mmCIF file of the C-alpha atoms, coordinates in Angstrom:
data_MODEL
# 
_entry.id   MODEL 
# 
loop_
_atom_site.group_PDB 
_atom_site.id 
_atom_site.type_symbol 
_atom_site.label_atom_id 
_atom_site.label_alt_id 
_atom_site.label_comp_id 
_atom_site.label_asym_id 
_atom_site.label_entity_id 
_atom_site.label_seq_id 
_atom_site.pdbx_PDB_ins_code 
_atom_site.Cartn_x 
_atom_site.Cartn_y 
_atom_site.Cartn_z 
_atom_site.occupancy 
_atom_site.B_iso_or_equiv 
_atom_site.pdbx_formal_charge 
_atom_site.auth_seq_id 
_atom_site.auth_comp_id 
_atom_site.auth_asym_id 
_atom_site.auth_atom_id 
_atom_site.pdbx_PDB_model_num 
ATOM 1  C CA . UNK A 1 1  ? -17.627 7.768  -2.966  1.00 0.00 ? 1  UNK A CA 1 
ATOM 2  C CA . UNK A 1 2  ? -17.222 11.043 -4.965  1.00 0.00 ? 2  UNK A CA 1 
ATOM 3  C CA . UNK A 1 3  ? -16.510 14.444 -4.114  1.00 0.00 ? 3  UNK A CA 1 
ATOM 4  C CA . UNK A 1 4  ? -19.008 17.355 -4.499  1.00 0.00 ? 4  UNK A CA 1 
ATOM 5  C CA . UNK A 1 5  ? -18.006 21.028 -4.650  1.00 0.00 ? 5  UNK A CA 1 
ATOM 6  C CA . UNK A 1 6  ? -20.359 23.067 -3.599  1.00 0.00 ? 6  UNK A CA 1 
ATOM 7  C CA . UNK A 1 7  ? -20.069 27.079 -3.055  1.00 0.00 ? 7  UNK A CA 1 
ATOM 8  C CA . UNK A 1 8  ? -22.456 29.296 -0.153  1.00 0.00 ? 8  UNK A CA 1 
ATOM 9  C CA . UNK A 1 9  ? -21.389 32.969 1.199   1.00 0.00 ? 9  UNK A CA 1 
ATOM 10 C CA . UNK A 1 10 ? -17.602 32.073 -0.802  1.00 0.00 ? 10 UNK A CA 1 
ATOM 11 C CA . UNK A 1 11 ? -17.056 29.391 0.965   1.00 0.00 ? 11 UNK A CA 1 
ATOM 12 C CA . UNK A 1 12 ? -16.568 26.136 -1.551  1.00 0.00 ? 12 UNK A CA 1 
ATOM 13 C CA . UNK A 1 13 ? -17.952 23.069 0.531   1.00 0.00 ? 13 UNK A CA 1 
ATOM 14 C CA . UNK A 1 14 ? -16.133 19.691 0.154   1.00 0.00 ? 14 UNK A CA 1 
ATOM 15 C CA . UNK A 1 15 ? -18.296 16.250 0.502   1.00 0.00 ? 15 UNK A CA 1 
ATOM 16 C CA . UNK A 1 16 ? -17.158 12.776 0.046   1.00 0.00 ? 16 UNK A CA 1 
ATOM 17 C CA . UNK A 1 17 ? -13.811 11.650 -0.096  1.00 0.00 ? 17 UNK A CA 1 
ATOM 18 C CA . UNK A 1 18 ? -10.875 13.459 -1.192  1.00 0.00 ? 18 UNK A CA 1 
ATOM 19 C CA . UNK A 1 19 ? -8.495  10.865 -2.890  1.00 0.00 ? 19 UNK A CA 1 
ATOM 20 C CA . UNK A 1 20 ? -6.572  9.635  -5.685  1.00 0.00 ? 20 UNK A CA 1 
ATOM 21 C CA . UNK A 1 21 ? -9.873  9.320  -7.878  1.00 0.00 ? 21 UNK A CA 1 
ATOM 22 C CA . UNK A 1 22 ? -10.915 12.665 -6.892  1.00 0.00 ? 22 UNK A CA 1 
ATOM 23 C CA . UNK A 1 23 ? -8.311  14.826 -6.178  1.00 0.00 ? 23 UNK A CA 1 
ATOM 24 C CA . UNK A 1 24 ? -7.398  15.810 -9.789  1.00 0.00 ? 24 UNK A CA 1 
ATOM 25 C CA . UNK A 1 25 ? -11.415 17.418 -9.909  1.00 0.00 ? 25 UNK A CA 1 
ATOM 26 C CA . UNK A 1 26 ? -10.437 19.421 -6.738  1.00 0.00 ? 26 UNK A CA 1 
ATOM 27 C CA . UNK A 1 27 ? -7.410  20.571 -8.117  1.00 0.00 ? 27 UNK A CA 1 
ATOM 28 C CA . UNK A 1 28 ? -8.785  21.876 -11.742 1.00 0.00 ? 28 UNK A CA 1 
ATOM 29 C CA . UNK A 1 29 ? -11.962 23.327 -10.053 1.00 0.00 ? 29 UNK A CA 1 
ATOM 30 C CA . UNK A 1 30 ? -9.747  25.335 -7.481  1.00 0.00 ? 30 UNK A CA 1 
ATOM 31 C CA . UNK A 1 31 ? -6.975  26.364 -10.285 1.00 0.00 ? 31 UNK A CA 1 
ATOM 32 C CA . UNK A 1 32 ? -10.124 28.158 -12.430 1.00 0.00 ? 32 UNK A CA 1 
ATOM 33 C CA . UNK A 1 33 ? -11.212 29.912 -9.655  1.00 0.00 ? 33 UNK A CA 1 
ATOM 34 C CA . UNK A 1 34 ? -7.400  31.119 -8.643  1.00 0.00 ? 34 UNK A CA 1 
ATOM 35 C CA . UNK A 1 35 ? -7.223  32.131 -12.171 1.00 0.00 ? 35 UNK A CA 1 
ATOM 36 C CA . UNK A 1 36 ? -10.205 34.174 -11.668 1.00 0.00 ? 36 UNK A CA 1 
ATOM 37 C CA . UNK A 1 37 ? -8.197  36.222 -8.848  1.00 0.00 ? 37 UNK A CA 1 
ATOM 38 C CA . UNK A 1 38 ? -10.231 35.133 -6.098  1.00 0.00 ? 38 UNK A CA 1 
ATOM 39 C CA . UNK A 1 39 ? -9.161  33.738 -2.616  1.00 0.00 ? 39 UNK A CA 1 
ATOM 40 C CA . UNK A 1 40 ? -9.977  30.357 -1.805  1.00 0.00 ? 40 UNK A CA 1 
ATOM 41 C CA . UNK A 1 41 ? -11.921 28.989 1.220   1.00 0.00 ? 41 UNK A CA 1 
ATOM 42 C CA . UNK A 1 42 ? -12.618 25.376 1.455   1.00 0.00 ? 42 UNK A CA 1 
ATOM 43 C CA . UNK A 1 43 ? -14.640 23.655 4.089   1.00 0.00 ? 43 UNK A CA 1 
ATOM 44 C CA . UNK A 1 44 ? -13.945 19.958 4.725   1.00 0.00 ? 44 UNK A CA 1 
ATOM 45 C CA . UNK A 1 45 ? -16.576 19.050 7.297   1.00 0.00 ? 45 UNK A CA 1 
ATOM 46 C CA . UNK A 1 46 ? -18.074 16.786 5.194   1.00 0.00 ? 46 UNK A CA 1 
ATOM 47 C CA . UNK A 1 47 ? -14.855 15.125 3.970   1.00 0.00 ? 47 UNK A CA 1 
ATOM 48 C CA . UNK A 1 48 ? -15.096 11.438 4.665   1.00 0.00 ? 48 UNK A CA 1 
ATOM 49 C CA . UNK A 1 49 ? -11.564 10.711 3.817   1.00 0.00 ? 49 UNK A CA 1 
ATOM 50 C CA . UNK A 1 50 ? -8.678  12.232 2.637   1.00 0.00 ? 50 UNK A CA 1 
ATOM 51 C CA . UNK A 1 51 ? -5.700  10.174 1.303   1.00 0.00 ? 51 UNK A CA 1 
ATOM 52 C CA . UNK A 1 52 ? -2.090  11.206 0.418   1.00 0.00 ? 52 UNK A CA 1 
ATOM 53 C CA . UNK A 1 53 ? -3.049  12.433 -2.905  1.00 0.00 ? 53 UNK A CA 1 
ATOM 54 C CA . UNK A 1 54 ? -5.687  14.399 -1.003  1.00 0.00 ? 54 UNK A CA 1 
ATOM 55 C CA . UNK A 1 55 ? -2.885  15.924 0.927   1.00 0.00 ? 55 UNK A CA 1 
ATOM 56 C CA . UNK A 1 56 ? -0.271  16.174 -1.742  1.00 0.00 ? 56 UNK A CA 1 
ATOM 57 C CA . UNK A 1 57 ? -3.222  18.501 -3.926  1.00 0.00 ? 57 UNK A CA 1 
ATOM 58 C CA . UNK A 1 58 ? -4.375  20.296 -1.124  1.00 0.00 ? 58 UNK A CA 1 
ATOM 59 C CA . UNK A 1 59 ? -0.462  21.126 -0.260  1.00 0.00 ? 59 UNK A CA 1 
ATOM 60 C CA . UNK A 1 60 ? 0.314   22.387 -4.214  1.00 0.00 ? 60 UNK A CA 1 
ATOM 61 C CA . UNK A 1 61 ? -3.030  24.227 -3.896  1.00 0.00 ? 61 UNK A CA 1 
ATOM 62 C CA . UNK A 1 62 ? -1.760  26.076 -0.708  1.00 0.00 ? 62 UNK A CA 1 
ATOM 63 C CA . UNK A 1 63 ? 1.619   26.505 -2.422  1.00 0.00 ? 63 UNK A CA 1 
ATOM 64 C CA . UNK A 1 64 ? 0.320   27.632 -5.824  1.00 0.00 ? 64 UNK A CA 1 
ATOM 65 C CA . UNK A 1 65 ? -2.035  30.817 -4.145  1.00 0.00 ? 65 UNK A CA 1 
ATOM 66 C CA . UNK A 1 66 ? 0.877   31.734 -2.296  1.00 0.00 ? 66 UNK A CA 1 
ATOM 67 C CA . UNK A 1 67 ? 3.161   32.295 -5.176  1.00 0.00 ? 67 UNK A CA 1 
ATOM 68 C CA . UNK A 1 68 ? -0.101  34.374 -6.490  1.00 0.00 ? 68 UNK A CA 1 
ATOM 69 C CA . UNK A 1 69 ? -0.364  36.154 -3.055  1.00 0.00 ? 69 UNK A CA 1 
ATOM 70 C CA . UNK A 1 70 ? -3.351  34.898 -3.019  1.00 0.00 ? 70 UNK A CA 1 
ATOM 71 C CA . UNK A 1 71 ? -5.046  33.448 0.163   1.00 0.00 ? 71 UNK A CA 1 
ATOM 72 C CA . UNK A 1 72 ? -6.300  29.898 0.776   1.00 0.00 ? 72 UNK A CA 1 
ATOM 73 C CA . UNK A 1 73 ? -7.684  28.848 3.808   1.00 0.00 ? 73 UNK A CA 1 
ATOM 74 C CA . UNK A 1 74 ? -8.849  25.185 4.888   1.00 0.00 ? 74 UNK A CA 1 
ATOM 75 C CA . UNK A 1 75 ? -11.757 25.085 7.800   1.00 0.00 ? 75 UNK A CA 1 
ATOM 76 C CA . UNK A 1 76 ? -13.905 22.595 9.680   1.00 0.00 ? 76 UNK A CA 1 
ATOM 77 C CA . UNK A 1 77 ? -13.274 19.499 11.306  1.00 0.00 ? 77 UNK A CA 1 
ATOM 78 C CA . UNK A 1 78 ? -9.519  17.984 11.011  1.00 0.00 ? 78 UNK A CA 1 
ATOM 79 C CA . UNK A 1 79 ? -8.075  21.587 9.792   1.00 0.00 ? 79 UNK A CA 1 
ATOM 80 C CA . UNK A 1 80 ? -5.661  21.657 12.282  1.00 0.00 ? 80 UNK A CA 1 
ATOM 81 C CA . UNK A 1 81 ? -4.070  18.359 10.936  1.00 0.00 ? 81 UNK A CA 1 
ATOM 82 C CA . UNK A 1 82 ? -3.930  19.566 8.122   1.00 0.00 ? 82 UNK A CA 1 
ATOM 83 C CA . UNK A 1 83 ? -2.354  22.488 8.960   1.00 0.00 ? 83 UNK A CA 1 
ATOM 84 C CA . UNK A 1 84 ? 0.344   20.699 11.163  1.00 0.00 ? 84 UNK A CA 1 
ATOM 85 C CA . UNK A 1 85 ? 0.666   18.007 8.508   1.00 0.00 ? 85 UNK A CA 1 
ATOM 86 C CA . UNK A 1 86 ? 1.795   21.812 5.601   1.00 0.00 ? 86 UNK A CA 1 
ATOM 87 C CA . UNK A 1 87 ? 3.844   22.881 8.319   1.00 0.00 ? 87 UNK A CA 1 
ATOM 88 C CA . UNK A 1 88 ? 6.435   19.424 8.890   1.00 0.00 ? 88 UNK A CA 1 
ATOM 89 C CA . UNK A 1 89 ? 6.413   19.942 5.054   1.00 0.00 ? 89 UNK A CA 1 
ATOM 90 C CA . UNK A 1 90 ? 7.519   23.258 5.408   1.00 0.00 ? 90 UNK A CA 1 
ATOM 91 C CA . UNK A 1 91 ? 10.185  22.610 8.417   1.00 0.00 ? 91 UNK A CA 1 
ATOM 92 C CA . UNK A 1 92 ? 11.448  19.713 6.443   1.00 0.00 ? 92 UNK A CA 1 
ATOM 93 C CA . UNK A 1 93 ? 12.045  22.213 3.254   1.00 0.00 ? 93 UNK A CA 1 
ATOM 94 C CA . UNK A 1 94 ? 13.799  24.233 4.704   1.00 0.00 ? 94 UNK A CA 1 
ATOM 95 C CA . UNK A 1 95 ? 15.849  21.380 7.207   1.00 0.00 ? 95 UNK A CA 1 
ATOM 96 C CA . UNK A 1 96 ? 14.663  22.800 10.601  1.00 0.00 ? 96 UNK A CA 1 
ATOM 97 C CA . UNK A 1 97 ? 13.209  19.718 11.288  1.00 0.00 ? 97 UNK A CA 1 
# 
């Protein structure tokens, strides 16, 4: 299955699967709107799957707003393991872990 971006209120909707066949359309969709100086929401309720290059884009995309100061925020369903799934990246970095 594909991925569709979608946008509603400035919140960019993700459907399908977010993989190794799709991830690279995320990723150049996102970087033109960072480049436009906005802050990024993305809502992956409708994400069927997400693989590891799901995770590995969605990770540079959180890194590469926050060397903009830019803010990027992932909600919906399975956010969380997302979230704990940046943060053992981050604790690993920096050998806390």
């Amino acid at each position: 299955m594909s991925l569709k971006i979608t946008e509603n209120n400035g919140v960019y909707f993700l459907r399908g699967n977010l993989n190794a066949l799709t991830s690279n359309f995320l990723l150049k969709h996102i970087e033109l709107l960072k480049e436009l100086g906005h802050g990024i929401t993305i809502n992956i309720d409708f994400v069927n799957e997400i693989d590891a290059f799901g995770m590995l884009t969605l990770r540079n995309l959180y890194k590469s707003t926050l060397r903009r100061n830019q803010n990027f925020w992932i909600t919906g369903n399975g956010c969380k393991e997302i979230y704990q799934d940046f943060m053992s990246e981050y604790l690993l970095e920096r050998k806390i872990l």
